[in-house]
């Protein structure tokens, strides 16, 4: 292949990469922020993801789900490089989280003043992000992929390499932990008066 | 449908993962049940609330410029670290689903051939199969959990982590075993009734049998199905990993997450 035609191919490759892969940058960065919990690491993680994706662009099958492919690459890098650094045993106390914890707490406040809307209206964006960041990592990843990125259970299983049952149970527990976290936050900040123990 | 059943399907319905029939039945139940309805509405509201608050797009314009210029740089210096680039210090392990499916098919076909060659496995497989299947009998009280020493051995020599496998398998014990006179870490995992033994040690000096070759996630591995177990081995850097499992459907990709830290 002479120089000119290889140049043309490179150009085509770049155009396709731009059109199909780089359009997902915002989404990847959003999830990277929640995964790494800081902007510097999120920057690096997304860059590494794209460089790896570009190197292996010929392995990507045209027409298949590029977004899921990119998230899988990113999750792999995250698990291999970033998580290993701060890998501590995760101790999660789930015993005391009822399935309907937040719902129960809010209902107990009484029907008259519509406590749910009150609660949802009071909490700020950053506080929700903080509450997500405070989730143990295994749950955080699944919650972010499902809630923020809208991936299906099957797609999350493919991305994380988890079995679908594990995805479901982590998502379930992740929800509970998130609700508990937000409840304590709302009580602490006086948005809501904690009712007598139910 | 009872309230209990309806609430069991709660998240699947909200996440739009329930089957049409289930979703229909739940809907029917909610029509008559105010308390379940309230719960469903709340959980739906909660999900919308989180999405609303946390999914504001991140500002990444600057990052895009950086990535494009790095790609440019990559193209201008195609030789620089084609295989050993910064981002490839960890071997790249993602291949498309098709390759995994193909590998599984190859595995099935080869497994059929494998049964004919059954007796050749005795020297290599048998010792593994035996320790794997009899580990509970060998240690009737409790499987030794020598994590610290094993972890030191793996981190010192092979930079591998002692973790749960991340696919439902959790570690139930680890100790040292010998493979042809060499020291190997033996990590034992369990998921329900299924067990996996991973033997990890130096890859030089071990006489490896000629199992069927296959490739998954860019990793070449060798496997053989025998009477009770599936045995696979592959090399990771300077380590040799031998996996023995009583789940004959297991595939190499099942064990990679935990071993990815090499």
Short mmCIF file of C-alpha atoms in Angstrom, two decimals:
data_model
loop_
_atom_site.label_atom_id
_atom_site.label_comp_id
_atom_site.label_asym_id
_atom_site.label_seq_id
_atom_site.Cartn_x
_atom_site.Cartn_y
_atom_site.Cartn_z
CA UNK A 1 0.00 0.00 0.00
CA UNK A 2 1.52 3.33 -0.95
CA UNK A 3 1.66 6.30 1.38
CA UNK A 4 -1.23 8.10 -0.15
CA UNK A 5 -3.78 5.33 0.16
CA UNK A 6 -2.71 4.54 3.71
CA UNK A 7 -3.14 8.24 4.48
CA UNK A 8 -6.63 8.11 3.06
CA UNK A 9 -7.41 5.05 5.16
CA UNK A 10 -6.16 6.75 8.30
CA UNK A 11 -8.36 9.69 7.51
CA UNK A 12 -11.37 7.45 7.02
CA UNK A 13 -10.63 5.61 10.21
CA UNK A 14 -10.43 8.88 12.10
CA UNK A 15 -13.68 10.12 10.66
CA UNK A 16 -15.48 6.95 11.60
CA UNK A 17 -13.97 7.00 15.05
CA UNK A 18 -15.05 10.58 15.51
CA UNK A 19 -18.59 9.88 14.35
CA UNK A 20 -19.16 6.64 16.21
CA UNK A 21 -16.92 6.70 19.27
CA UNK A 22 -16.12 10.26 20.25
CA UNK A 23 -19.81 11.16 20.39
CA UNK A 24 -20.01 9.16 23.60
CA UNK A 25 -17.35 11.21 25.33
CA UNK A 26 -19.74 13.09 27.61
CA UNK A 27 -21.40 9.91 28.80
CA UNK A 28 -18.08 8.17 29.41
CA UNK A 29 -16.73 11.14 31.28
CA UNK A 30 -19.87 11.39 33.41
CA UNK A 31 -19.52 7.76 34.44
CA UNK A 32 -15.75 8.06 34.85
CA UNK A 33 -16.34 10.88 37.33
CA UNK A 34 -18.62 8.70 39.41
CA UNK A 35 -16.23 5.73 39.17
CA UNK A 36 -13.02 7.53 40.11
CA UNK A 37 -14.61 10.27 42.22
CA UNK A 38 -12.17 12.89 40.99
CA UNK A 39 -11.68 14.88 37.82
CA UNK A 40 -7.99 14.13 37.27
CA UNK A 41 -8.45 10.37 37.35
CA UNK A 42 -11.64 10.63 35.30
CA UNK A 43 -9.71 12.57 32.64
CA UNK A 44 -7.00 9.92 32.52
CA UNK A 45 -9.45 7.06 32.52
CA UNK A 46 -11.43 8.45 29.59
CA UNK A 47 -8.27 9.21 27.62
CA UNK A 48 -6.91 5.73 28.15
CA UNK A 49 -10.26 4.30 27.13
CA UNK A 50 -10.31 6.19 23.85
CA UNK A 51 -6.71 5.44 23.00
CA UNK A 52 -7.27 1.78 23.61
CA UNK A 53 -10.48 1.91 21.59
CA UNK A 54 -8.64 3.61 18.75
CA UNK A 55 -5.89 1.03 18.71
CA UNK A 56 -8.41 -1.75 18.61
CA UNK A 57 -10.86 0.03 16.35
CA UNK A 58 -10.53 -2.66 13.70
CA UNK A 59 -11.76 -5.18 16.27
CA UNK A 60 -14.96 -3.24 16.76
CA UNK A 61 -17.70 -4.69 14.68
CA UNK A 62 -19.47 -2.11 12.67
CA UNK A 63 -23.15 -1.92 13.48
CA UNK A 64 -22.76 -3.37 16.96
CA UNK A 65 -23.20 -1.27 20.07
CA UNK A 66 -20.27 1.11 20.16
CA UNK A 67 -21.37 2.78 23.37
CA UNK A 68 -21.48 -0.52 25.26
CA UNK A 69 -18.12 -1.48 23.74
CA UNK A 70 -16.53 1.72 25.00
CA UNK A 71 -18.01 1.30 28.46
CA UNK A 72 -16.68 -2.22 28.58
CA UNK A 73 -13.20 -1.03 27.73
CA UNK A 74 -13.45 1.70 30.34
CA UNK A 75 -14.75 -0.65 33.02
CA UNK A 76 -11.90 -3.05 32.33
CA UNK A 77 -9.28 -0.34 32.62
CA UNK A 78 -10.91 0.97 35.75
CA UNK A 79 -11.03 -2.43 37.41
CA UNK A 80 -7.48 -3.29 36.38
CA UNK A 81 -5.70 -0.03 37.04
CA UNK A 82 -7.64 2.27 39.24
CA UNK A 83 -9.46 0.00 41.59
CA UNK A 84 -6.37 -2.06 42.35
CA UNK A 85 -4.73 1.02 43.85
CA UNK A 86 -7.24 1.54 46.56
CA UNK A 87 -8.56 -1.96 46.89
CA UNK A 88 -9.81 -2.38 50.41
CA UNK A 89 -12.13 -5.09 51.54
CA UNK A 90 -15.60 -3.73 51.21
CA UNK A 91 -17.65 -4.15 54.28
CA UNK A 92 -21.25 -3.37 53.59
CA UNK A 93 -23.76 -3.60 56.33
CA UNK A 94 -27.01 -4.29 54.59
CA UNK A 95 -28.81 -6.01 57.38
CA UNK A 96 -30.54 -2.90 58.57
CA UNK A 97 -31.69 -1.59 55.23
CA UNK A 98 -35.31 -2.48 54.70
CA UNK A 99 -36.55 -2.88 51.18
CA UNK A 100 -38.88 0.05 51.61
CA UNK A 101 -36.66 2.10 53.91
CA UNK A 102 -37.04 5.54 52.37
CA UNK A 103 -40.61 5.01 51.31
CA UNK A 104 -41.47 3.88 54.83
CA UNK A 105 -39.70 6.81 56.43
CA UNK A 106 -41.39 9.31 54.19
CA UNK A 107 -44.82 7.73 54.54
CA UNK A 108 -44.43 7.86 58.31
CA UNK A 109 -44.21 11.63 58.09
CA UNK A 110 -47.90 11.67 57.41
CA UNK A 111 -50.03 11.92 54.32
CA UNK A 112 -50.99 15.55 54.58
CA UNK A 113 -47.90 17.43 53.45
CA UNK A 114 -46.81 15.16 50.58
CA UNK A 115 -43.41 14.30 52.07
CA UNK A 116 -42.07 12.62 48.92
CA UNK A 117 -42.26 15.68 46.74
CA UNK A 118 -40.88 17.74 49.59
CA UNK A 119 -37.92 15.41 49.90
CA UNK A 120 -37.25 15.23 46.19
CA UNK A 121 -37.49 18.98 45.82
CA UNK A 122 -35.05 19.75 48.62
CA UNK A 123 -32.07 17.63 47.69
CA UNK A 124 -29.50 19.25 45.41
CA UNK A 125 -27.80 17.80 42.34
CA UNK A 126 -24.40 17.70 43.99
CA UNK A 127 -25.79 15.91 46.99
CA UNK A 128 -27.18 13.14 44.84
CA UNK A 129 -23.82 12.82 43.11
CA UNK A 130 -22.12 12.73 46.48
CA UNK A 131 -24.51 10.05 47.68
CA UNK A 132 -23.69 7.97 44.59
CA UNK A 133 -19.97 8.47 45.23
CA UNK A 134 -20.44 7.20 48.76
CA UNK A 135 -21.83 3.88 47.57
CA UNK A 136 -19.44 0.97 47.83
CA UNK A 137 -17.78 0.55 44.49
CA UNK A 138 -19.43 -2.71 43.40
CA UNK A 139 -22.86 -1.17 43.83
CA UNK A 140 -21.89 2.22 42.49
CA UNK A 141 -20.76 0.87 39.15
CA UNK A 142 -23.99 -1.02 38.54
CA UNK A 143 -26.19 1.86 39.72
CA UNK A 144 -24.39 4.34 37.47
CA UNK A 145 -24.55 2.09 34.41
CA UNK A 146 -28.24 1.47 34.96
CA UNK A 147 -29.52 4.82 36.17
CA UNK A 148 -27.29 7.34 34.48
CA UNK A 149 -26.39 5.49 31.32
CA UNK A 150 -29.60 3.54 30.88
CA UNK A 151 -27.97 0.21 30.08
CA UNK A 152 -30.12 -2.91 30.32
CA UNK A 153 -29.32 -5.65 32.85
CA UNK A 154 -27.86 -7.75 30.04
CA UNK A 155 -25.70 -4.92 28.77
CA UNK A 156 -24.42 -4.25 32.28
CA UNK A 157 -23.60 -7.93 32.65
CA UNK A 158 -21.64 -7.79 29.38
CA UNK A 159 -19.84 -4.63 30.37
CA UNK A 160 -18.86 -5.69 33.86
CA UNK A 161 -18.43 -9.41 33.27
CA UNK A 162 -20.87 -10.09 36.10
CA UNK A 163 -23.67 -12.59 35.87
CA UNK A 164 -27.07 -11.09 35.30
CA UNK A 165 -28.34 -12.26 38.69
CA UNK A 166 -25.46 -10.46 40.36
CA UNK A 167 -26.26 -7.32 38.39
CA UNK A 168 -29.85 -7.45 39.59
CA UNK A 169 -29.00 -8.00 43.22
CA UNK A 170 -26.34 -5.29 43.23
CA UNK A 171 -28.71 -2.86 41.64
CA UNK A 172 -31.34 -3.72 44.20
CA UNK A 173 -28.97 -3.21 47.12
CA UNK A 174 -27.45 -0.16 45.49
CA UNK A 175 -30.86 1.46 45.35
CA UNK A 176 -31.47 0.74 49.01
CA UNK A 177 -28.12 2.12 50.08
CA UNK A 178 -28.61 5.21 47.97
CA UNK A 179 -32.02 5.86 49.48
CA UNK A 180 -30.66 5.42 52.97
CA UNK A 181 -27.77 7.74 52.27
CA UNK A 182 -30.06 10.45 50.91
CA UNK A 183 -32.45 10.10 53.80
CA UNK A 184 -29.71 10.63 56.37
CA UNK A 185 -28.48 13.53 54.36
CA UNK A 186 -31.92 15.15 54.30
CA UNK A 187 -32.38 14.63 58.03
CA UNK A 188 -28.92 15.95 58.83
CA UNK A 189 -29.53 19.09 56.86
CA UNK A 190 -32.88 19.66 58.42
CA UNK A 191 -34.84 19.24 55.20
CA UNK A 192 -36.90 16.69 56.97
CA UNK A 193 -37.65 16.13 60.61
CA UNK A 194 -36.98 12.58 61.55
CA UNK A 195 -40.15 11.01 62.84
CA UNK A 196 -40.27 8.91 65.97
CA UNK A 197 -38.89 5.42 65.35
CA UNK A 198 -41.45 3.44 63.47
CA UNK B 1 -51.09 -11.81 41.80
CA UNK B 2 -50.36 -11.15 45.47
CA UNK B 3 -48.73 -8.01 46.86
CA UNK B 4 -45.63 -10.04 47.61
CA UNK B 5 -45.33 -11.16 44.00
CA UNK B 6 -45.98 -7.67 42.74
CA UNK B 7 -43.27 -6.20 44.94
CA UNK B 8 -40.83 -8.91 43.91
CA UNK B 9 -41.16 -7.69 40.35
CA UNK B 10 -40.95 -4.05 41.43
CA UNK B 11 -37.56 -3.10 40.03
CA UNK B 12 -37.77 -5.26 36.95
CA UNK B 13 -40.97 -3.49 35.99
CA UNK B 14 -39.56 -0.04 36.76
CA UNK B 15 -36.37 -0.80 34.87
CA UNK B 16 -38.46 -2.07 31.95
CA UNK B 17 -36.85 -5.49 32.22
CA UNK B 18 -39.94 -7.50 33.10
CA UNK B 19 -41.57 -9.72 30.52
CA UNK B 20 -44.71 -8.40 28.90
CA UNK B 21 -46.85 -10.88 30.77
CA UNK B 22 -45.32 -9.96 34.13
CA UNK B 23 -45.66 -6.27 33.43
CA UNK B 24 -49.29 -6.77 32.45
CA UNK B 25 -50.06 -8.76 35.61
CA UNK B 26 -48.37 -6.20 37.81
CA UNK B 27 -50.31 -3.44 36.15
CA UNK B 28 -53.50 -5.34 36.78
CA UNK B 29 -52.56 -5.79 40.45
CA UNK B 30 -51.70 -2.12 40.88
CA UNK B 31 -55.09 -1.15 39.58
CA UNK B 32 -56.68 -2.75 42.63
CA UNK B 33 -53.97 -2.28 45.25
CA UNK B 34 -53.37 1.19 46.54
CA UNK B 35 -50.47 0.38 48.81
CA UNK B 36 -48.48 -1.38 46.07
CA UNK B 37 -49.36 1.43 43.71
CA UNK B 38 -47.95 3.98 46.15
CA UNK B 39 -44.74 1.99 46.44
CA UNK B 40 -44.37 1.66 42.68
CA UNK B 41 -44.98 5.34 42.15
CA UNK B 42 -42.45 6.19 44.80
CA UNK B 43 -39.71 3.98 43.36
CA UNK B 44 -40.38 5.34 39.90
CA UNK B 45 -40.20 8.87 41.24
CA UNK B 46 -36.94 8.04 43.01
CA UNK B 47 -35.34 6.73 39.85
CA UNK B 48 -36.41 9.76 37.84
CA UNK B 49 -35.15 11.97 40.64
CA UNK B 50 -31.67 10.41 40.67
CA UNK B 51 -31.40 10.50 36.89
CA UNK B 52 -32.57 14.07 36.89
CA UNK B 53 -30.07 15.20 39.52
CA UNK B 54 -27.02 13.21 38.58
CA UNK B 55 -26.91 12.86 34.83
CA UNK B 56 -26.25 16.43 33.83
CA UNK B 57 -23.70 16.15 31.04
CA UNK B 58 -20.12 16.54 32.14
CA UNK B 59 -18.08 19.23 30.46
CA UNK B 60 -15.57 17.40 28.34
CA UNK B 61 -14.78 19.65 25.38
CA UNK B 62 -11.24 20.20 26.55
CA UNK B 63 -10.78 16.48 26.97
CA UNK B 64 -11.93 15.86 23.42
CA UNK B 65 -9.17 18.07 22.09
CA UNK B 66 -6.62 16.20 24.15
CA UNK B 67 -7.82 12.84 22.91
CA UNK B 68 -7.80 13.90 19.28
CA UNK B 69 -4.27 15.22 19.54
CA UNK B 70 -3.14 12.00 21.23
CA UNK B 71 -4.68 9.96 18.44
CA UNK B 72 -2.90 12.18 15.95
CA UNK B 73 0.34 11.52 17.76
CA UNK B 74 -0.36 7.80 17.70
CA UNK B 75 -0.78 7.83 13.93
CA UNK B 76 2.36 9.84 13.38
CA UNK B 77 4.40 7.41 15.44
CA UNK B 78 2.79 4.10 14.63
CA UNK B 79 5.85 2.18 15.77
CA UNK B 80 6.03 3.69 19.20
CA UNK B 81 4.86 0.99 21.49
CA UNK B 82 2.51 -0.78 19.17
CA UNK B 83 2.47 -3.62 21.60
CA UNK B 84 4.01 -2.03 24.61
CA UNK B 85 2.32 1.33 24.80
CA UNK B 86 1.42 2.92 28.09
CA UNK B 87 -2.15 1.85 27.71
CA UNK B 88 -1.15 -1.67 26.97
CA UNK B 89 0.84 -2.38 30.07
CA UNK B 90 -2.17 -4.43 30.93
CA UNK B 91 -2.88 -6.85 28.13
CA UNK B 92 -5.96 -5.84 26.28
CA UNK B 93 -8.64 -8.28 27.11
CA UNK B 94 -11.70 -7.21 25.29
CA UNK B 95 -12.87 -9.00 22.21
CA UNK B 96 -16.28 -8.84 20.71
CA UNK B 97 -18.98 -11.16 21.84
CA UNK B 98 -18.65 -13.02 18.59
CA UNK B 99 -15.17 -14.17 19.41
CA UNK B 100 -16.35 -15.41 22.79
CA UNK B 101 -19.17 -17.31 21.15
CA UNK B 102 -16.79 -18.72 18.57
CA UNK B 103 -14.39 -19.72 21.34
CA UNK B 104 -17.26 -21.44 23.14
CA UNK B 105 -18.17 -23.33 19.98
CA UNK B 106 -14.58 -24.35 19.45
CA UNK B 107 -14.50 -25.47 23.06
CA UNK B 108 -17.57 -27.64 22.57
CA UNK B 109 -16.25 -29.27 19.42
CA UNK B 110 -12.87 -29.88 21.02
CA UNK B 111 -14.51 -31.25 24.13
CA UNK B 112 -16.09 -33.94 21.98
CA UNK B 113 -12.68 -34.90 20.63
CA UNK B 114 -11.26 -34.74 24.09
CA UNK B 115 -13.25 -37.68 25.35
CA UNK B 116 -11.45 -39.96 22.88
CA UNK B 117 -8.10 -38.96 24.28
CA UNK B 118 -9.23 -39.47 27.80
CA UNK B 119 -6.41 -41.59 29.10
CA UNK B 120 -3.60 -39.31 28.11
CA UNK B 121 -4.60 -36.90 30.81
CA UNK B 122 -3.60 -39.02 33.71
CA UNK B 123 -0.19 -37.53 34.42
CA UNK B 124 -1.19 -33.92 34.38
CA UNK B 125 -4.87 -33.70 35.12
CA UNK B 126 -5.30 -36.41 37.62
CA UNK B 127 -3.42 -34.73 40.48
CA UNK B 128 -5.43 -31.56 39.99
CA UNK B 129 -8.69 -33.33 39.70
CA UNK B 130 -7.90 -35.22 42.83
CA UNK B 131 -6.99 -32.21 44.95
CA UNK B 132 -9.87 -30.29 43.52
CA UNK B 133 -12.49 -32.92 44.18
CA UNK B 134 -11.14 -34.00 47.54
CA UNK B 135 -10.24 -30.66 49.01
CA UNK B 136 -13.05 -30.91 51.53
CA UNK B 137 -12.00 -34.38 52.52
CA UNK B 138 -8.39 -33.27 52.87
CA UNK B 139 -9.30 -30.45 55.18
CA UNK B 140 -12.40 -31.65 57.01
CA UNK B 141 -12.53 -28.76 59.50
CA UNK B 142 -11.96 -25.82 57.29
CA UNK B 143 -10.11 -25.12 54.10
CA UNK B 144 -6.93 -23.30 55.08
CA UNK B 145 -7.12 -19.61 54.54
CA UNK B 146 -3.52 -18.62 54.26
CA UNK B 147 -4.32 -15.36 52.48
CA UNK B 148 -1.40 -13.35 53.74
CA UNK B 149 1.30 -15.78 52.64
CA UNK B 150 -0.40 -16.57 49.34
CA UNK B 151 -0.95 -12.93 48.61
CA UNK B 152 2.68 -12.16 49.37
CA UNK B 153 3.76 -14.98 47.07
CA UNK B 154 1.56 -13.74 44.23
CA UNK B 155 2.31 -10.08 44.64
CA UNK B 156 6.00 -10.59 45.08
CA UNK B 157 6.47 -12.85 42.13
CA UNK B 158 3.55 -12.41 39.84
CA UNK B 159 1.63 -9.30 40.82
CA UNK B 160 -1.69 -11.08 41.01
CA UNK B 161 -4.47 -10.25 43.41
CA UNK B 162 -6.26 -12.57 45.75
CA UNK B 163 -9.83 -11.52 45.15
CA UNK B 164 -13.27 -12.85 44.67
CA UNK B 165 -13.82 -13.66 41.04
CA UNK B 166 -16.43 -10.96 40.63
CA UNK B 167 -18.88 -13.31 38.94
CA UNK B 168 -20.60 -14.77 41.95
CA UNK B 169 -17.60 -16.85 42.97
CA UNK B 170 -16.18 -15.96 46.34
CA UNK B 171 -12.93 -17.15 47.77
CA UNK B 172 -13.30 -19.88 50.36
CA UNK B 173 -9.66 -20.61 50.95
CA UNK B 174 -6.16 -20.46 49.69
CA UNK B 175 -3.01 -22.39 50.41
CA UNK B 176 0.07 -23.74 48.70
CA UNK B 177 0.24 -26.89 46.64
CA UNK B 178 2.90 -28.46 44.54
CA UNK B 179 2.81 -28.85 40.78
CA UNK B 180 5.59 -31.12 39.62
CA UNK B 181 7.63 -30.17 42.63
CA UNK B 182 7.13 -26.44 42.22
CA UNK B 183 5.33 -24.16 44.57
CA UNK B 184 1.91 -23.06 43.36
CA UNK B 185 -0.69 -20.99 45.11
CA UNK B 186 -3.98 -22.82 45.25
CA UNK B 187 -6.95 -20.44 45.40
CA UNK B 188 -10.29 -22.00 46.02
CA UNK B 189 -13.58 -20.37 45.04
CA UNK B 190 -17.19 -21.33 45.44
CA UNK B 191 -20.44 -20.26 43.92
CA UNK B 192 -23.37 -22.30 45.17
CA UNK B 193 -22.54 -25.90 44.36
CA UNK B 194 -19.81 -25.04 41.90
CA UNK B 195 -16.16 -24.87 42.84
CA UNK B 196 -13.13 -23.52 41.11
CA UNK B 197 -9.52 -24.14 41.98
CA UNK B 198 -6.94 -21.79 40.55
CA UNK B 199 -3.34 -22.85 40.73
CA UNK B 200 -0.91 -20.03 40.11
CA UNK B 201 2.84 -20.31 39.91
CA UNK B 202 5.90 -19.66 37.78
CA UNK B 203 5.40 -20.72 34.21
CA UNK B 204 8.85 -22.06 33.60
CA UNK B 205 9.84 -25.59 34.40
CA UNK B 206 6.38 -27.09 34.38
CA UNK B 207 5.85 -29.83 31.85
CA UNK B 208 2.58 -28.96 30.21
CA UNK B 209 0.40 -31.49 28.43
CA UNK B 210 -0.85 -30.93 24.90
CA UNK B 211 -4.41 -29.89 25.60
CA UNK B 212 -6.62 -28.43 22.95
CA UNK B 213 -5.74 -24.88 22.21
CA UNK B 214 -8.27 -22.05 22.18
CA UNK B 215 -8.28 -18.30 22.37
CA UNK B 216 -10.52 -16.04 24.42
CA UNK B 217 -10.07 -12.37 25.17
CA UNK B 218 -6.82 -12.40 23.27
CA UNK B 219 -5.43 -15.00 25.60
CA UNK B 220 -4.34 -18.34 24.29
CA UNK B 221 -5.32 -21.12 26.61
CA UNK B 222 -5.43 -24.89 26.69
CA UNK B 223 -8.23 -26.99 28.01
CA UNK B 224 -9.35 -30.56 28.53
CA UNK B 225 -12.53 -31.93 29.91
CA UNK B 226 -12.12 -35.01 31.99
CA UNK B 227 -14.24 -37.21 34.13
CA UNK B 228 -15.23 -34.82 36.87
CA UNK B 229 -13.66 -31.55 35.90
CA UNK B 230 -12.75 -29.09 33.26
CA UNK B 231 -9.05 -28.24 33.35
CA UNK B 232 -7.64 -25.18 31.62
CA UNK B 233 -4.27 -23.56 31.73
CA UNK B 234 -2.85 -20.37 30.32
CA UNK B 235 0.09 -18.06 30.76
CA UNK B 236 -0.14 -14.57 32.13
CA UNK B 237 3.15 -12.75 32.00
CA UNK B 238 5.54 -14.83 34.06
CA UNK B 239 2.75 -16.78 35.68
CA UNK B 240 1.12 -20.04 34.78
CA UNK B 241 -2.52 -20.30 35.79
CA UNK B 242 -4.26 -23.63 35.93
CA UNK B 243 -8.01 -23.60 36.49
CA UNK B 244 -9.90 -26.68 37.55
CA UNK B 245 -13.64 -26.56 37.91
CA UNK B 246 -16.51 -28.98 38.29
CA UNK B 247 -18.61 -26.65 36.17
CA UNK B 248 -17.93 -28.02 32.74
CA UNK B 249 -19.70 -25.11 31.12
CA UNK B 250 -17.15 -22.72 32.54
CA UNK B 251 -15.13 -20.63 30.17
CA UNK B 252 -11.82 -18.92 30.50
CA UNK B 253 -13.49 -15.52 30.46
CA UNK B 254 -15.18 -16.40 33.75
CA UNK B 255 -11.90 -16.29 35.59
CA UNK B 256 -10.27 -13.28 34.05
CA UNK B 257 -11.67 -10.44 36.15
CA UNK B 258 -9.94 -11.60 39.30
CA UNK B 259 -6.70 -12.24 37.51
CA UNK B 260 -6.70 -9.01 35.62
CA UNK B 261 -4.34 -7.18 37.92
CA UNK B 262 -1.20 -8.78 36.58
#
